Amino acid sequence: MTTSTGTAGRALTARIPGSKSLTNRALLLAAAADGTSVLRAPLVSDDTLAFRAALDDLGVAVETGPDGAWAVTGAGRGPVGGARIWCADAGTAARFLPPFAAAGAGAYVFDGSDQLRARPLRALADALERLGVSVRATGAGGLPLHLSADGVDGGELAVDGGLSSQFLSGLLMAAPLARGPLTLTVRDLVSRPYIDMTLALMRRFGADVTEESPGVFVAAPGGYTATDLPVEPDASTASYVFAAAAVTGATLTVPGLGRDSLQGDLGFVEVLRTAGARVEIGADATTVTGTGRLRGGFEVDMGPISDTFMTLAAIAPLADGPITVRGIGHARLKESDRIAAVAENLAACGVTVETGPDWLTVRPGPVRPATIACHRDHRIAMAFSVLGLRAPGLVLDDPACVAKTFPGFHAELERLFPTQGGSGRATEGGAR
């Protein structure tokens, strides 16, 4: 494997913004807590700002301190009074906030962009209805969603977790606001690490929630207590710079992501280890070093860390053998059909790709210049930007879509891997 960015052997430290998953969960829990919580180093991006604005519509005050921390003042209950809530493109807002509103009182209407309207929400609406909530999903995917709230009694509920773990997370986080205990039994759960994250944060905010047996969760009433929470760097976002180190021969460290991280997507570095990179996971940082060879010839189930499968797929043409990713069928229901989008773009680059309902195989080979169709999907844009470090002539048709989770992504990638003679960079019209 040859390198082309002049970073081989260099020791780099990446500046990764806060986790979107942690930020939006913490915003919801702080909004439900009694008192003022402080979220330190939160992610400031399109999705988290949309979530924050939605909380403002629900009457929850969020203030920004001089150090950039967000102070969230909750009332120790669900919202009251009713509102129209705009979720923009934020799937977490559309999945987390309706159960929170259901635990309050009033008439609420949730809506979002055309992209968000196309994403599935009816399973959540059905679950709320079975809890006695008056709810009506009017769009093809579920939005706009009309909800008339008068609190939730608790009880027992079976949940299908096969489409998105966010449905279960939303119901779990609202459960301590119910009038009685709520037992949630989930089947076919995808992205289990995100449920573990949700449970850990609920307990951090004082909730009494247990997993009585595999897939059976019991939350006691009692609500939440305000807390001070530092937000870890985003492990999904870190996958791009870790992969960049692997394909350029650099040594790259992300501070703040260590062995006790709440984020399952840090497991992506173990996939890079399988692909030949050297990996060190310390107490407070993780380091990946490219070894001069990207190994292929393996299969990996990335269902639990599906937000990072595109990172692997995008660099797979540089490996020395085919790579197959399995367990990712639910990725077809994200911001884009991510399996189809990855296959489409790799094919445009002249790469041989085979796909199935929940799998994708990428065969190694030369990468030709192409325009990358981002489909307004931040992860497509960032993943193919990493391939662009080794493949000159890749052009993103929508580079700005990275603002959903990392507005400064392109500047940080350029800082870490400066463009040098003949090296690639996936850009808009070749601009740098």
mmCIF file of N, CA, C and O in Angstrom, residues 105-152:
data_model
loop_
_atom_site.group_PDB
_atom_site.id
_atom_site.type_symbol
_atom_site.label_atom_id
_atom_site.label_comp_id
_atom_site.label_asym_id
_atom_site.label_seq_id
_atom_site.Cartn_x
_atom_site.Cartn_y
_atom_site.Cartn_z
ATOM 1 N N ALA A 105 -48.653 16.858 28.919
ATOM 2 C CA ALA A 105 -50.060 17.170 28.671
ATOM 3 C C ALA A 105 -50.164 18.217 27.571
ATOM 4 O O ALA A 105 -49.365 19.154 27.504
ATOM 5 N N GLY A 106 -51.138 18.025 26.670
ATOM 6 C CA GLY A 106 -51.360 18.981 25.598
ATOM 7 C C GLY A 106 -51.375 18.318 24.234
ATOM 8 O O GLY A 106 -51.151 17.116 24.112
ATOM 9 N N ALA A 107 -51.647 19.116 23.225
ATOM 10 C CA ALA A 107 -51.694 18.628 21.848
ATOM 11 C C ALA A 107 -50.402 19.026 21.141
ATOM 12 O O ALA A 107 -50.013 20.201 21.152
ATOM 13 N N TYR A 108 -49.741 18.049 20.509
ATOM 14 C CA TYR A 108 -48.442 18.272 19.884
ATOM 15 C C TYR A 108 -48.459 17.762 18.446
ATOM 16 O O TYR A 108 -49.077 16.740 18.152
ATOM 17 N N VAL A 109 -47.774 18.488 17.578
ATOM 18 C CA VAL A 109 -47.606 18.074 16.194
ATOM 19 C C VAL A 109 -46.109 18.074 15.895
ATOM 20 O O VAL A 109 -45.434 19.094 16.051
ATOM 21 N N PHE A 110 -45.599 16.925 15.472
ATOM 22 C CA PHE A 110 -44.187 16.792 15.107
ATOM 23 C C PHE A 110 -44.075 16.669 13.592
ATOM 24 O O PHE A 110 -44.815 15.916 12.966
ATOM 25 N N ASP A 111 -43.119 17.424 13.020
ATOM 26 C CA ASP A 111 -42.914 17.366 11.578
ATOM 27 C C ASP A 111 -41.434 17.582 11.294
ATOM 28 O O ASP A 111 -40.651 17.948 12.185
ATOM 29 N N GLY A 112 -41.050 17.355 10.042
ATOM 30 C CA GLY A 112 -39.654 17.518 9.671
ATOM 31 C C GLY A 112 -39.498 17.659 8.173
ATOM 32 O O GLY A 112 -40.483 17.803 7.428
ATOM 33 N N SER A 113 -38.257 17.631 7.733
ATOM 34 C CA SER A 113 -37.933 17.789 6.314
ATOM 35 C C SER A 113 -38.473 16.616 5.507
ATOM 36 O O SER A 113 -38.888 15.593 6.048
ATOM 37 N N ASP A 114 -38.437 16.768 4.176
ATOM 38 C CA ASP A 114 -38.861 15.667 3.307
ATOM 39 C C ASP A 114 -38.002 14.428 3.561
ATOM 40 O O ASP A 114 -38.508 13.297 3.528
ATOM 41 N N GLN A 115 -36.709 14.621 3.804
ATOM 42 C CA GLN A 115 -35.825 13.489 4.083
ATOM 43 C C GLN A 115 -36.272 12.772 5.349
ATOM 44 O O GLN A 115 -36.341 11.539 5.397
ATOM 45 N N LEU A 116 -36.602 13.526 6.406
ATOM 46 C CA LEU A 116 -37.034 12.917 7.658
ATOM 47 C C LEU A 116 -38.419 12.287 7.517
ATOM 48 O O LEU A 116 -38.693 11.230 8.090
ATOM 49 N N ARG A 117 -39.292 12.917 6.747
ATOM 50 C CA ARG A 117 -40.632 12.349 6.530
ATOM 51 C C ARG A 117 -40.569 10.968 5.884
ATOM 52 O O ARG A 117 -41.471 10.147 6.066
ATOM 53 N N ALA A 118 -39.510 10.718 5.121
ATOM 54 C CA ALA A 118 -39.385 9.432 4.431
ATOM 55 C C ALA A 118 -38.884 8.325 5.358
ATOM 56 O O ALA A 118 -38.967 7.146 5.012
ATOM 57 N N ARG A 119 -38.383 8.687 6.524
ATOM 58 C CA ARG A 119 -37.838 7.692 7.447
ATOM 59 C C ARG A 119 -38.959 7.114 8.320
ATOM 60 O O ARG A 119 -39.928 7.807 8.651
ATOM 61 N N PRO A 120 -38.859 5.846 8.712
ATOM 62 C CA PRO A 120 -39.978 5.186 9.393
ATOM 63 C C PRO A 120 -40.207 5.698 10.808
ATOM 64 O O PRO A 120 -39.266 5.843 11.590
ATOM 65 N N LEU A 121 -41.483 5.965 11.126
ATOM 66 C CA LEU A 121 -41.864 6.411 12.466
ATOM 67 C C LEU A 121 -43.125 5.701 12.961
ATOM 68 O O LEU A 121 -43.497 5.815 14.128
ATOM 69 N N ARG A 122 -43.769 4.966 12.074
ATOM 70 C CA ARG A 122 -45.063 4.383 12.437
ATOM 71 C C ARG A 122 -44.954 3.357 13.566
ATOM 72 O O ARG A 122 -45.879 3.195 14.361
ATOM 73 N N ALA A 123 -43.833 2.650 13.668
ATOM 74 C CA ALA A 123 -43.671 1.686 14.752
ATOM 75 C C ALA A 123 -43.700 2.381 16.105
ATOM 76 O O ALA A 123 -44.241 1.850 17.085
ATOM 77 N N LEU A 124 -43.132 3.586 16.172
ATOM 78 C CA LEU A 124 -43.169 4.346 17.422
ATOM 79 C C LEU A 124 -44.584 4.819 17.720
ATOM 80 O O LEU A 124 -45.051 4.735 18.866
ATOM 81 N N ALA A 125 -45.269 5.322 16.697
ATOM 82 C CA ALA A 125 -46.651 5.766 16.891
ATOM 83 C C ALA A 125 -47.529 4.620 17.378
ATOM 84 O O ALA A 125 -48.362 4.785 18.284
ATOM 85 N N ASP A 126 -47.327 3.437 16.800
ATOM 86 C CA ASP A 126 -48.097 2.267 17.219
ATOM 87 C C ASP A 126 -47.808 1.909 18.676
ATOM 88 O O ASP A 126 -48.723 1.577 19.446
ATOM 89 N N ALA A 127 -46.542 1.981 19.084
ATOM 90 C CA ALA A 127 -46.177 1.668 20.462
ATOM 91 C C ALA A 127 -46.825 2.646 21.431
ATOM 92 O O ALA A 127 -47.353 2.252 22.486
ATOM 93 N N LEU A 128 -46.815 3.924 21.098
ATOM 94 C CA LEU A 128 -47.443 4.928 21.967
ATOM 95 C C LEU A 128 -48.947 4.692 22.068
ATOM 96 O O LEU A 128 -49.544 4.831 23.150
ATOM 97 N N GLU A 129 -49.553 4.339 20.938
ATOM 98 C CA GLU A 129 -50.995 4.083 20.950
ATOM 99 C C GLU A 129 -51.323 2.908 21.868
ATOM 100 O O GLU A 129 -52.320 2.941 22.604
ATOM 101 N N ARG A 130 -50.478 1.876 21.862
ATOM 102 C CA ARG A 130 -50.720 0.724 22.727
ATOM 103 C C ARG A 130 -50.486 1.056 24.205
ATOM 104 O O ARG A 130 -50.919 0.310 25.084
ATOM 105 N N LEU A 131 -49.827 2.180 24.470
ATOM 106 C CA LEU A 131 -49.687 2.657 25.853
ATOM 107 C C LEU A 131 -50.839 3.572 26.262
ATOM 108 O O LEU A 131 -50.831 4.124 27.363
ATOM 109 N N GLY A 132 -51.813 3.739 25.364
ATOM 110 C CA GLY A 132 -52.975 4.553 25.678
ATOM 111 C C GLY A 132 -52.887 5.990 25.244
ATOM 112 O O GLY A 132 -53.755 6.804 25.581
ATOM 113 N N VAL A 133 -51.853 6.328 24.477
ATOM 114 C CA VAL A 133 -51.684 7.703 24.002
ATOM 115 C C VAL A 133 -52.493 7.893 22.721
ATOM 116 O O VAL A 133 -52.490 7.026 21.835
ATOM 117 N N SER A 134 -53.170 9.010 22.608
ATOM 118 C CA SER A 134 -53.896 9.348 21.387
ATOM 119 C C SER A 134 -52.895 9.918 20.385
ATOM 120 O O SER A 134 -52.364 11.014 20.580
ATOM 121 N N VAL A 135 -52.615 9.160 19.316
ATOM 122 C CA VAL A 135 -51.582 9.554 18.372
ATOM 123 C C VAL A 135 -52.029 9.197 16.964
ATOM 124 O O VAL A 135 -52.690 8.178 16.742
ATOM 125 N N ARG A 136 -51.636 10.048 16.022
ATOM 126 C CA ARG A 136 -52.034 9.826 14.624
ATOM 127 C C ARG A 136 -50.850 10.173 13.731
ATOM 128 O O ARG A 136 -50.381 11.314 13.717
ATOM 129 N N ALA A 137 -50.346 9.163 13.002
ATOM 130 C CA ALA A 137 -49.264 9.365 12.045
ATOM 131 C C ALA A 137 -49.871 9.527 10.667
ATOM 132 O O ALA A 137 -50.520 8.618 10.159
ATOM 133 N N THR A 138 -49.663 10.679 10.042
ATOM 134 C CA THR A 138 -50.405 10.997 8.823
ATOM 135 C C THR A 138 -49.604 10.885 7.538
ATOM 136 O O THR A 138 -50.176 10.810 6.460
ATOM 137 N N GLY A 139 -48.272 10.884 7.609
ATOM 138 C CA GLY A 139 -47.467 10.818 6.398
ATOM 139 C C GLY A 139 -47.096 9.404 6.030
ATOM 140 O O GLY A 139 -47.387 8.441 6.751
ATOM 141 N N ALA A 140 -46.418 9.254 4.892
ATOM 142 C CA ALA A 140 -46.029 7.932 4.416
ATOM 143 C C ALA A 140 -45.109 7.237 5.415
ATOM 144 O O ALA A 140 -45.254 6.047 5.699
ATOM 145 N N GLY A 141 -44.143 7.980 5.977
ATOM 146 C CA GLY A 141 -43.249 7.407 6.969
ATOM 147 C C GLY A 141 -43.781 7.522 8.382
ATOM 148 O O GLY A 141 -43.414 6.750 9.253
ATOM 149 N N GLY A 142 -44.628 8.495 8.604
ATOM 150 C CA GLY A 142 -45.178 8.720 9.935
ATOM 151 C C GLY A 142 -45.335 10.177 10.287
ATOM 152 O O GLY A 142 -46.220 10.558 11.074
ATOM 153 N N LEU A 143 -44.470 11.029 9.759
ATOM 154 C CA LEU A 143 -44.601 12.471 9.964
ATOM 155 C C LEU A 143 -45.460 13.078 8.859
ATOM 156 O O LEU A 143 -45.386 12.630 7.709
ATOM 157 N N PRO A 144 -46.250 14.110 9.189
ATOM 158 C CA PRO A 144 -46.478 14.710 10.510
ATOM 159 C C PRO A 144 -47.141 13.728 11.481
ATOM 160 O O PRO A 144 -47.979 12.920 11.079
ATOM 161 N N LEU A 145 -46.780 13.875 12.763
ATOM 162 C CA LEU A 145 -47.318 13.034 13.815
ATOM 163 C C LEU A 145 -48.096 13.912 14.795
ATOM 164 O O LEU A 145 -47.545 14.868 15.343
ATOM 165 N N HIS A 146 -49.362 13.595 14.976
ATOM 166 C CA HIS A 146 -50.239 14.366 15.877
ATOM 167 C C HIS A 146 -50.417 13.570 17.164
ATOM 168 O O HIS A 146 -50.762 12.389 17.126
ATOM 169 N N LEU A 147 -50.216 14.217 18.302
ATOM 170 C CA LEU A 147 -50.234 13.517 19.578
ATOM 171 C C LEU A 147 -50.996 14.347 20.602
ATOM 172 O O LEU A 147 -50.736 15.545 20.770
ATOM 173 N N SER A 148 -51.959 13.723 21.262
ATOM 174 C CA SER A 148 -52.702 14.360 22.348
ATOM 175 C C SER A 148 -52.286 13.698 23.644
ATOM 176 O O SER A 148 -52.551 12.508 23.857
ATOM 177 N N ALA A 149 -51.596 14.429 24.515
ATOM 178 C CA ALA A 149 -50.957 13.841 25.689
ATOM 179 C C ALA A 149 -51.741 14.107 26.964
ATOM 180 O O ALA A 149 -52.266 15.204 27.172
ATOM 181 N N ASP A 150 -51.783 13.078 27.811
ATOM 182 C CA ASP A 150 -52.340 13.212 29.155
ATOM 183 C C ASP A 150 -51.587 12.281 30.099
ATOM 184 O O ASP A 150 -52.170 11.671 30.987
ATOM 185 N N GLY A 151 -50.282 12.157 29.884
ATOM 186 C CA GLY A 151 -49.469 11.284 30.710
ATOM 187 C C GLY A 151 -49.584 9.831 30.291
ATOM 188 O O GLY A 151 -50.428 9.457 29.473
ATOM 189 N N VAL A 152 -48.700 8.996 30.842
ATOM 190 C CA VAL A 152 -48.644 7.565 30.531
ATOM 191 C C VAL A 152 -48.744 6.789 31.839
ATOM 192 O O VAL A 152 -48.087 7.134 32.830
#
